[in-house]
Coordinates of C-alpha atoms and ligand atoms in Angstrom, one line a residue:
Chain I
X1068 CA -12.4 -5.2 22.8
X1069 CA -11.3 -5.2 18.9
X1070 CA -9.8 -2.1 18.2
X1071 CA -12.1 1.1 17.0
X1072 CA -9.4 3.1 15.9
X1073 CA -6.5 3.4 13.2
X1074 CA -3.4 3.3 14.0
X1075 CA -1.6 6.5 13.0
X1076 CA 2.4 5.7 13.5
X1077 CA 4.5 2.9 13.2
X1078 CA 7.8 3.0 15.5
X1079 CA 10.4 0.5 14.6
X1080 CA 13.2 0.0 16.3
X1081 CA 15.2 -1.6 13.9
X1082 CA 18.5 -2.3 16.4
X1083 CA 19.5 -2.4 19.9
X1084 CA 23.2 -1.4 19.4
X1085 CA 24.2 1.4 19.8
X1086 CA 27.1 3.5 20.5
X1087 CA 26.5 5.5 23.2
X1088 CA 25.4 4.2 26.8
X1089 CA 23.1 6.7 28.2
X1090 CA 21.8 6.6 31.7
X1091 CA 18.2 7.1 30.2
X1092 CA 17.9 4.6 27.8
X1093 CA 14.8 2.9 27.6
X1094 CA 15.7 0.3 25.7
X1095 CA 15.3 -3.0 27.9
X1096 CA 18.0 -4.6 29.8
X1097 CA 17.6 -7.6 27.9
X1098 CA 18.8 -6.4 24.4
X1099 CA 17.8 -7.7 21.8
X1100 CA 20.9 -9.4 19.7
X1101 CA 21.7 -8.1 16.3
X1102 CA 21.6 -11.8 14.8
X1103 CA 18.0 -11.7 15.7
X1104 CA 17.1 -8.3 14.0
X1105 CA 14.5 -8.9 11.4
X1106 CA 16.0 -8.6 7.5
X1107 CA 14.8 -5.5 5.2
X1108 CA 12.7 -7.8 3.3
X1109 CA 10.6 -8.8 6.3
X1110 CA 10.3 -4.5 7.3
X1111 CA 9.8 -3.5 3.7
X1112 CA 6.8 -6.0 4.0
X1113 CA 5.5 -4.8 7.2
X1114 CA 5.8 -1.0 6.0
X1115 CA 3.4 -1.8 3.0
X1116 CA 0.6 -3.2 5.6
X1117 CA 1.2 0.2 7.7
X1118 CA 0.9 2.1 4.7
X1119 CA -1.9 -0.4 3.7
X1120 CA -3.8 0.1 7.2
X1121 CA -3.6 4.3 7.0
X1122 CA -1.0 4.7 9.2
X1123 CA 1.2 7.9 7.7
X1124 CA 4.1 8.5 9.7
X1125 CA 7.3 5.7 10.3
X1126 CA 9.6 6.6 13.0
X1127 CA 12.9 4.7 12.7
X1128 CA 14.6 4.7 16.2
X1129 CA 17.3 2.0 18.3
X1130 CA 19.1 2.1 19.5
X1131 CA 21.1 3.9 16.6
X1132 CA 19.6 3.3 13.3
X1133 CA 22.8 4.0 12.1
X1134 CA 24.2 0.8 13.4
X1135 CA 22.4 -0.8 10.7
X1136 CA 24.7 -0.8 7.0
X1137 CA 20.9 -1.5 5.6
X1138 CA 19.6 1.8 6.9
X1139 CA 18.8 3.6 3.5
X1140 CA 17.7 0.3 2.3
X1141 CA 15.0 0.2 5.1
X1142 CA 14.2 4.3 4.8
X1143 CA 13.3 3.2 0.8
X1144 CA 11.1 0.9 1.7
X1145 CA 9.0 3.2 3.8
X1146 CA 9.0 5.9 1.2
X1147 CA 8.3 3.4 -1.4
X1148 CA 5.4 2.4 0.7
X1149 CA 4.1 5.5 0.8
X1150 CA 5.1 6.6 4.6
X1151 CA 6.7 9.8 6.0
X1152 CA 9.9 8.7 7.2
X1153 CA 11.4 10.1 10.5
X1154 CA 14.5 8.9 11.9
X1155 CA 15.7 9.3 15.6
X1156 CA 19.6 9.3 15.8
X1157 CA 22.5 10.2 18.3
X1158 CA 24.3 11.6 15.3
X1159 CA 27.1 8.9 15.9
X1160 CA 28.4 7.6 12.7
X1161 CA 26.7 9.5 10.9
X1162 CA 29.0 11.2 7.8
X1163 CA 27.7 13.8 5.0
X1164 CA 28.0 11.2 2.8
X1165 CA 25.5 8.6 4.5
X1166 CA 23.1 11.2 5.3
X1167 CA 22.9 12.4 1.3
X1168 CA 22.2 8.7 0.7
X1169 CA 19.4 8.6 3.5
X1170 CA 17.7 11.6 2.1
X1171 CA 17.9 10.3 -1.4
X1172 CA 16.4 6.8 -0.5
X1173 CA 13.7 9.1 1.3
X1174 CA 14.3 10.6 4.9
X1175 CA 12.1 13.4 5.1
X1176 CA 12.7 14.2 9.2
X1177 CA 15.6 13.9 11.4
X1178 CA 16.0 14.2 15.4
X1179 CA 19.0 14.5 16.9
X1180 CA 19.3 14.2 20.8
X1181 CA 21.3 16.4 22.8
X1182 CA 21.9 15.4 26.5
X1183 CA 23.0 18.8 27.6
X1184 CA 24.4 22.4 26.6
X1185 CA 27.8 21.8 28.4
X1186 CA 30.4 19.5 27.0
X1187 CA 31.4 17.2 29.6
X1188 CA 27.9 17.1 31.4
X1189 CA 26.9 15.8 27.9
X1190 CA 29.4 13.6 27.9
X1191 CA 28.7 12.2 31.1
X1192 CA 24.9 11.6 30.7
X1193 CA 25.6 10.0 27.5
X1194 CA 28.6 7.7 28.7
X1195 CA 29.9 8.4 25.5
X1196 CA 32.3 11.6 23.8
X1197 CA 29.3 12.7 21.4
X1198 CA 28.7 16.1 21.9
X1199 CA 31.2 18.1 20.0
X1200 CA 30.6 15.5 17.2
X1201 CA 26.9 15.8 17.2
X1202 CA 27.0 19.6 17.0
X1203 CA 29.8 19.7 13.6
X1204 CA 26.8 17.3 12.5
X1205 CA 24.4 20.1 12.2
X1206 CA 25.7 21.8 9.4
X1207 CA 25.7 19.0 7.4
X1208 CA 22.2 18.0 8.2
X1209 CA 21.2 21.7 7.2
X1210 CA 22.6 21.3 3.8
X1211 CA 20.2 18.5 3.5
X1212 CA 16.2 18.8 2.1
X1213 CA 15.0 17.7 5.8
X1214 CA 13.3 19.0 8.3
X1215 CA 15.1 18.5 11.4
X1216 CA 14.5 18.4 15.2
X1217 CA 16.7 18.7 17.9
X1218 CA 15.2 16.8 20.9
X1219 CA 16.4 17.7 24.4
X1220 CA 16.1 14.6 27.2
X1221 CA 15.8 16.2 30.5
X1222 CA 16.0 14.9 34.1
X1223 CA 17.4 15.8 37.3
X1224 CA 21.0 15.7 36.3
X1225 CA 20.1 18.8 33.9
X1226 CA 17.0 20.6 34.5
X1227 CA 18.3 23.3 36.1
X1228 CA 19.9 24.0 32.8
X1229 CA 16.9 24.1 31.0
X1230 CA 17.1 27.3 29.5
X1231 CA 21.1 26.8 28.3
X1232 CA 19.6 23.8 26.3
X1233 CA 17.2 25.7 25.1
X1234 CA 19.5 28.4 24.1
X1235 CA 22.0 25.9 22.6
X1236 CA 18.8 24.3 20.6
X1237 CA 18.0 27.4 19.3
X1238 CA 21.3 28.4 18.2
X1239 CA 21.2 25.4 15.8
X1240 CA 17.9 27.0 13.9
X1241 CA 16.3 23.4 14.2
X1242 CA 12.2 23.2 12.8
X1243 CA 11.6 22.2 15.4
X1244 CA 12.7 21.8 19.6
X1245 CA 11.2 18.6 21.0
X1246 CA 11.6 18.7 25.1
X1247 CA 11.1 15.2 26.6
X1248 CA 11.5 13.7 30.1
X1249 CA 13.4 10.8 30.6
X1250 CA 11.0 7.5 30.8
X1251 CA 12.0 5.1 33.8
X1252 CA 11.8 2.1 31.8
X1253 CA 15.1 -0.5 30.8
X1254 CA 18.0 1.5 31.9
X1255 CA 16.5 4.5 33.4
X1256 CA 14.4 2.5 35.7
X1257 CA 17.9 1.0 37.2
X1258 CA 19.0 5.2 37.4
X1259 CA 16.0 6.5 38.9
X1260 CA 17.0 7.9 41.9
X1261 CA 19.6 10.3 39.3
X1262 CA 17.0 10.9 36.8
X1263 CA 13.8 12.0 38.6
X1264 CA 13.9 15.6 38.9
X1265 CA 12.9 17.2 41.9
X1266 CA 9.4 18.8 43.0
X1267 CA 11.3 22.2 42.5
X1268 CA 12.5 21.8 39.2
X1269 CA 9.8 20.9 37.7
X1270 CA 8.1 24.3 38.9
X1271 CA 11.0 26.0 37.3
X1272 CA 10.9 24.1 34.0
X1273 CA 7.0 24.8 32.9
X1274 CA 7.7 28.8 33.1
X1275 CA 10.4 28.2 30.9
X1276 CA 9.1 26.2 28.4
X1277 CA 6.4 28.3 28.2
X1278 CA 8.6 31.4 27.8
X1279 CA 10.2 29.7 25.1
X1280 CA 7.2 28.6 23.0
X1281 CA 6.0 32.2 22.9
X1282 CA 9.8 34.0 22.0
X1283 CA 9.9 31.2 19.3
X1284 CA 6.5 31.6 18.1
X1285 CA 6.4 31.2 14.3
X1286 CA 10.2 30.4 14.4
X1287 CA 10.7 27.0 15.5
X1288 CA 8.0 25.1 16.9
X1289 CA 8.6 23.5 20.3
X1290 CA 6.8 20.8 21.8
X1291 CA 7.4 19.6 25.2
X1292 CA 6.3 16.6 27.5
X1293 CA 7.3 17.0 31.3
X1294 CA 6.6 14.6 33.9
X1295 CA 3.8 14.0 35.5
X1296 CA 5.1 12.4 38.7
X1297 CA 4.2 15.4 40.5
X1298 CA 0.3 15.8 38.3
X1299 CA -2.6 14.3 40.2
X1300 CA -4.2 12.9 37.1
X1301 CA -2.4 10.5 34.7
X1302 CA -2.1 11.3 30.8
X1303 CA -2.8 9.0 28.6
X1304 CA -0.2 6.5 27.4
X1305 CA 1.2 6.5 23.9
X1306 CA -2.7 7.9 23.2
X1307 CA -4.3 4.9 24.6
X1308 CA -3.2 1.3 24.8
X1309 CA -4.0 -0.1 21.1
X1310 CA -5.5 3.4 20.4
X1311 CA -2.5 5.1 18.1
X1312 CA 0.8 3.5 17.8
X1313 CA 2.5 0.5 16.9
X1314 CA 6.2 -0.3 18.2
X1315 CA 8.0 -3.3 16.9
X1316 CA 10.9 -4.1 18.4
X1317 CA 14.4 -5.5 16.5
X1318 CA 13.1 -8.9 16.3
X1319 CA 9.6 -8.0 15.4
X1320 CA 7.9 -8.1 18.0
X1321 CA 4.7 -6.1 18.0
X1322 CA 4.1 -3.9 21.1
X1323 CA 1.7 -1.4 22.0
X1324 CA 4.2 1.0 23.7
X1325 CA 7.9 1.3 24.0
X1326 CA 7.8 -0.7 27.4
X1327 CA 5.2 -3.2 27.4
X1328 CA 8.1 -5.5 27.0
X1329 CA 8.2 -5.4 30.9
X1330 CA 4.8 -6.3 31.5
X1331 CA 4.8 -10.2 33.5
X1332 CA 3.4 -13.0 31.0
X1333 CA 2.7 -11.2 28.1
X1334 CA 2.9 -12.7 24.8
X1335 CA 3.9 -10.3 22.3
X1336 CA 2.9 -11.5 18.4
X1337 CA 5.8 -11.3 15.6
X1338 CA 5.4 -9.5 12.5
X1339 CA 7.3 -12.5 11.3
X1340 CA 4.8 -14.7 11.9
X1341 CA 1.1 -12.3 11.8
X1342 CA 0.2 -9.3 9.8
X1343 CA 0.0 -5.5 11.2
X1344 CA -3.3 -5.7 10.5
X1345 CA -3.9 -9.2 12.6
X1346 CA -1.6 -7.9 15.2
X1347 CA -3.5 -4.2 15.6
X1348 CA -7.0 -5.9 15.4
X1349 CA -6.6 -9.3 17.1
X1350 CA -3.7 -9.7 18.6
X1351 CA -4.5 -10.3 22.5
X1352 CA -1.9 -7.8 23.4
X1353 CA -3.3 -5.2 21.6
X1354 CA -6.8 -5.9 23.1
X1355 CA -5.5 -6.5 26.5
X1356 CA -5.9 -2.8 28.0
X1357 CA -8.4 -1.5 25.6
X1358 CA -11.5 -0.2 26.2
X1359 CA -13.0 -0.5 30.0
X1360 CA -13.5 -4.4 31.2
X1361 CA -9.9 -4.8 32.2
X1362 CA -10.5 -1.5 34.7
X1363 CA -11.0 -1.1 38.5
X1364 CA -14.6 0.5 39.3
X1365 CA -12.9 3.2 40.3
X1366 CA -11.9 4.4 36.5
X1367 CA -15.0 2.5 35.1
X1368 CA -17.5 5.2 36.6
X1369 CA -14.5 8.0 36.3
X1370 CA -15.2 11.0 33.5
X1371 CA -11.4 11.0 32.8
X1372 CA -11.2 7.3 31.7
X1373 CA -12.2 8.7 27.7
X1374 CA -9.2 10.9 28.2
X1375 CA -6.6 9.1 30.1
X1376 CA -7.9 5.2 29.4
X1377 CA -6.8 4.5 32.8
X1378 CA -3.1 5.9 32.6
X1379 CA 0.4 4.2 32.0
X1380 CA -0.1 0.1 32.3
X1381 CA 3.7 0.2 32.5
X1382 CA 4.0 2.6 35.3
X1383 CA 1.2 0.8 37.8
X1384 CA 2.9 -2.5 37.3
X1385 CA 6.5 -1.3 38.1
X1386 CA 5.6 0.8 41.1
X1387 CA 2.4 -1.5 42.1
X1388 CA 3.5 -5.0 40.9
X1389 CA -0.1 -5.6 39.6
X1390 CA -0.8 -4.1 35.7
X1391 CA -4.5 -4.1 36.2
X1392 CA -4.1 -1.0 39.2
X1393 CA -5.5 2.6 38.6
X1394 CA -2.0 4.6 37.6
X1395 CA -0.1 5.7 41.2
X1396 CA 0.0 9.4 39.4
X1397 CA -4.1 9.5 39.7
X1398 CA -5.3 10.8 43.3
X1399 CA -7.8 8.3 43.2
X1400 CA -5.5 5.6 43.2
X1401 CA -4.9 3.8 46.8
X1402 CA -1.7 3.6 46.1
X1403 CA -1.3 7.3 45.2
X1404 CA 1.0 7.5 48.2
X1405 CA 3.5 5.6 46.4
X1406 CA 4.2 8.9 44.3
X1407 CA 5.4 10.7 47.6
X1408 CA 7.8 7.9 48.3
X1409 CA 8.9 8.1 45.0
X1410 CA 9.3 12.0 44.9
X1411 CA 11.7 11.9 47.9
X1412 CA 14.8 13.1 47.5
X1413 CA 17.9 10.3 47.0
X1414 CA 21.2 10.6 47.8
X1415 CA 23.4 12.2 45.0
X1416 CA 26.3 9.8 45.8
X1417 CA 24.9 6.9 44.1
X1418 CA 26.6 5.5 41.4
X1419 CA 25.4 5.7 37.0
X1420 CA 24.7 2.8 35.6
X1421 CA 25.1 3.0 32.2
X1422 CA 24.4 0.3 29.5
X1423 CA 26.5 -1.4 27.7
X1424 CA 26.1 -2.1 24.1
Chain C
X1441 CA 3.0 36.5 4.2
X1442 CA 1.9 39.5 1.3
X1443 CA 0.3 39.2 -1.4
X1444 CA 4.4 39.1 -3.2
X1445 CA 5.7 36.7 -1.3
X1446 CA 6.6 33.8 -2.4
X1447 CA 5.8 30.7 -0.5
X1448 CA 7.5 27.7 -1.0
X1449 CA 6.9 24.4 1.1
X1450 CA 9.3 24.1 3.8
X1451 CA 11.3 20.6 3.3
X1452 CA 9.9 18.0 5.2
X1453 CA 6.5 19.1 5.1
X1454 CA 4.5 18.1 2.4
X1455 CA 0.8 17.8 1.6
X1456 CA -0.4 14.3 1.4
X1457 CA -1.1 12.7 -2.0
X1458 CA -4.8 12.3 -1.8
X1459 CA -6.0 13.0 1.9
X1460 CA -7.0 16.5 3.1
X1461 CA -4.3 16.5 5.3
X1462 CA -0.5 18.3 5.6
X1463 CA 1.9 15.5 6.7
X1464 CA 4.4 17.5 9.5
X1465 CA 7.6 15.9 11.4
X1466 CA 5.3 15.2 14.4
X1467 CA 1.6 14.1 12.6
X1468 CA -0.7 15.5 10.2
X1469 CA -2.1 19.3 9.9
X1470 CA -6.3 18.7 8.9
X1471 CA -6.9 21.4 5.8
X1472 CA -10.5 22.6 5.4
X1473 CA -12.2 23.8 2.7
X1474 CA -9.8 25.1 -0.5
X1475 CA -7.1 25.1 1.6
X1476 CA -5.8 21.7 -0.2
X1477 CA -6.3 23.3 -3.9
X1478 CA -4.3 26.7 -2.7
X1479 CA -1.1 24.4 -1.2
X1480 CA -1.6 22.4 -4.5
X1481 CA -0.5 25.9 -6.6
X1482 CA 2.5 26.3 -4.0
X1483 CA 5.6 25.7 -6.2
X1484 CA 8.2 28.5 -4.8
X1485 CA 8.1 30.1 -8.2
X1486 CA 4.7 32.2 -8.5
X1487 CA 3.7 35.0 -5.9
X1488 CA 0.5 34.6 -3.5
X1489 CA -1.0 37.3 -5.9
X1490 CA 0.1 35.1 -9.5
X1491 CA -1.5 31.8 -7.2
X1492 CA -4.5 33.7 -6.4
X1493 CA -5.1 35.0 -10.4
X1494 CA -4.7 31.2 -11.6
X1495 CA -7.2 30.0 -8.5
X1496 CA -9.6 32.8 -9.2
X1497 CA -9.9 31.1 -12.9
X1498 CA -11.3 28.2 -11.2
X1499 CA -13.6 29.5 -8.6
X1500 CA -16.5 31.5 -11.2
X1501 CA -17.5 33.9 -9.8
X1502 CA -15.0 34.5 -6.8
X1503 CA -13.7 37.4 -5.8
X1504 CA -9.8 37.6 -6.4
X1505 CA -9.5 40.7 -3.8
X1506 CA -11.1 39.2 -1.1
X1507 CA -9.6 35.8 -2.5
X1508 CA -6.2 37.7 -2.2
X1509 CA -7.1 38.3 1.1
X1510 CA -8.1 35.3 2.6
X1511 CA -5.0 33.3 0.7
X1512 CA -2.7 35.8 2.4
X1513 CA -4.5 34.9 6.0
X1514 CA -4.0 31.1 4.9
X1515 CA -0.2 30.9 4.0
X1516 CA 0.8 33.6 6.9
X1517 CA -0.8 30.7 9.8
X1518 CA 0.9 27.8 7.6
X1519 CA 3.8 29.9 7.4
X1520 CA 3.8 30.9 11.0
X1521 CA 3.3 26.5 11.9
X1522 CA 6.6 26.2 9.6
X1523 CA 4.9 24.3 6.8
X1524 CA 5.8 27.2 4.5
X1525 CA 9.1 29.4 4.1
X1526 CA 9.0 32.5 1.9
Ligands
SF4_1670 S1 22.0 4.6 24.7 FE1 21.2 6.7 24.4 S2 21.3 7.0 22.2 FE2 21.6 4.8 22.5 S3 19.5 3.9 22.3 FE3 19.8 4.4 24.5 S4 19.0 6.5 24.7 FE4 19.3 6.1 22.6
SF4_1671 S1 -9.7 7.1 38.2 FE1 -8.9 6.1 36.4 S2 -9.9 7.1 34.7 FE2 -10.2 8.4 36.5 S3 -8.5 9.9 36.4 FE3 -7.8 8.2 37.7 S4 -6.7 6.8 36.3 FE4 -8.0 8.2 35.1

């Protein structure tokens, strides 16, 4: 089905290294190499057919961005284009020197990841000694014309310290608190059994948040996705396969969400090679899970399917082995009793596997 | 937000060249009606009242009390979604 709407964000991940190792890092397993990471001509090109196609926010993520000498270079070319750039960074490497030239090149919005409130728990989750660095960051970021975000990954390992993260988030007078749940894609999937939080942590965690948003109201704004492993209805993915975003990875490949890269005999096009526009409009990955062919009955004839499109493609192939099955979260799914398996309580004694850069 | 503040755009939000919308960290904020020519007079200088007078010049026949009022209610919810300090 050819795509009906625009796409609103570009995300580019413009390297795989990095220099932390975190347990949840999504990025595949597979890295890709930094030889193979596209040149700033070939982004600043595909930022002027974003900006050409309406899309109005650029996301520049990793990995670390920062691992890239270009950065600044790359952040012009979006401004110049006309986009909103947005960056997502660990912090590391970063020096108040390198973040004057990012603004000045164009940076309008910074996030900054924090794995925990405590020091060595931080440490720990992110396999790396980054927290004390990334908190004498923030003083130097709030010099800056920016708006800034301080994102908070949460998982079992530190749910139960929700509200110290929040206090710590707070205590750095961000715009804005972004509270996300761990995927289980690349190197999260391979931690699972640390990472998913338990049935009882999650019930603790919604109060909270909620708490939160209303003591910060008119403040800082906080947004917050939780899991929905324990929901009975999926949401919808990245807004709808082919509906809102576009991801390209280092090499420029085009995806249609940070982990279609693990969906079996897929052929992803390269911005090297197509436009955006081709890519977003004809490119068989992009039509592959729109609209409702590819669906079971079940989701065809279902109300939800305008508001979920049938759920995470991702998540029913790596629990069900078949991408085409009704999302495991939905009750309607046969295989809904995978879920309970999943939500089972592991062992704590099994070791982190962290990834290596 | 009264009528002597004075708003100012907070960095990183910013209204968008031509469309009707306010480009935030996390998407767009849709403006309706005048709200686009009011952000338009924001410049962290002038008081809501000093916008309001130069607006009112615009719109014959408006008015400026209950456009004083209404401009007020505007920058207070903009202020209180963080696109505005002041
Ligand atoms: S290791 Fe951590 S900081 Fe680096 S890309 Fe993965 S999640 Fe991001
Ligand atoms: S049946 Fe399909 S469309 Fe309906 S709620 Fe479940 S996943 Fe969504």
């Amino acid at each position: 089905m050819p795509a009906t709407t625009r796409p609103q964000s570009l995300i580019c991940e413009v390297t795989h290294r990095c220099p932390l190792h975190c347990l949840y890092c999504s990025n595949p397993i597979e890295m890709q190499q930094s030889a193979a990471e596209l040149p700033a001509e070939v982004w600043r090109r595909v930022f002027q057919e974003a900006a050409a196609m309406g899309i109005l926010h650029l996301h520049l993520t990793g990995g670390e961005p920062l691992a890239r000498k270009d950065l600044a270079e790359l952040i012009q070319a979006g401004h110049e284009a006309g986009l909103y750039v947005n960056m997502v960074t660990s912090g590391v490497g970063m020096t108040e020197e390198r973040l004057a030239g990012l603004v000045q090149a164009g940076l309008e919005h910074l996030q900054l990841s924090f794995q925990d409130a405590d020091e060595a728990r931080a440490n720990y989750i992110a396999g790396t000694r980054a927290h004390a660095w990334k908190l004498g960051l923030v003083p130097l970021i709030k010099r800056q014309r920016l708006a800034f975000t301080v994102n908070l990954v949460v998982h079992r390992q530190n749910l139960d310290c929700l509200e110290e993260m929040i206090a710590l988030a707070e205590s750095l007078e961000p715009n804005r608190i972004e509270i996300a749940h761990v995927q289980y894609y690349g190197w999260a999937l391979k931690n699972r059994s640390l990472l998913m939080p338990t049935e009882e942590q999650v019930q603790y965690a919604l109060p909270v948040v909620e708490a939160a948003k209303t003591r910060l109201r008119g403040k800082i704004h906080l947004d917050a996705v939780l899991p929905d492993y324990y929901a009975n209805f999926p949401k919808a993915c990245v807004g709808g396969w082919g509906r809102q975003m576009i991801l390209i990875d280092p090499a420029g490949r085009a995806l249609p969400c940070h982990s279609a890269g693990i969906l079996l005999g897929f052929e992803f096009d390269n911005v090297r090679e197509k436009s955006l526009s081709w890519i977003w409009e004809q490119s068989p990955a992009f039509e592959r899970f729109r609209g409702d062919a590819w669906m079971s009955e079940t989701c065809r004839s279902c109300d939800r399917k305008e508001r979920d499109f049938g759920g995470c493609r991702c998540q029913a192939f790596l629990l069900t082995g078949d991408m085409e099955a009704i999302d495991p979260v939905c009750t309607y799914s046969p295989q809904h009793g995978l879920m309970e398996e999943l939500r089972k309580p592991v062992g704590d004694e099994l070791l982190p596997i962290y990834r290596n850069s | 937000m009264t009528p002597d503040s004075i708003p100012q755009m907070t960095p990183g939000y910013r209204l968008h060249p031509t469309q009707d919308v306010v480009l935030i960290p996390e998407g767009v904020l849709e403006l309706s009606g005048p709200s686009r020519d009011v952000l338009l007079e924001v410049d962290g200088k002038r008081t809501v009242r000093e916008i309001v007078h130069n607006l009112a010049a615009k719109y014959e026949g408006a008015d400026e009390n209950e456009m004083l009022d209404d401009v007020v209610a505007l920058l207070g919810r903009l202020a209180e979604r963080g696109v505005l300090q002041g």
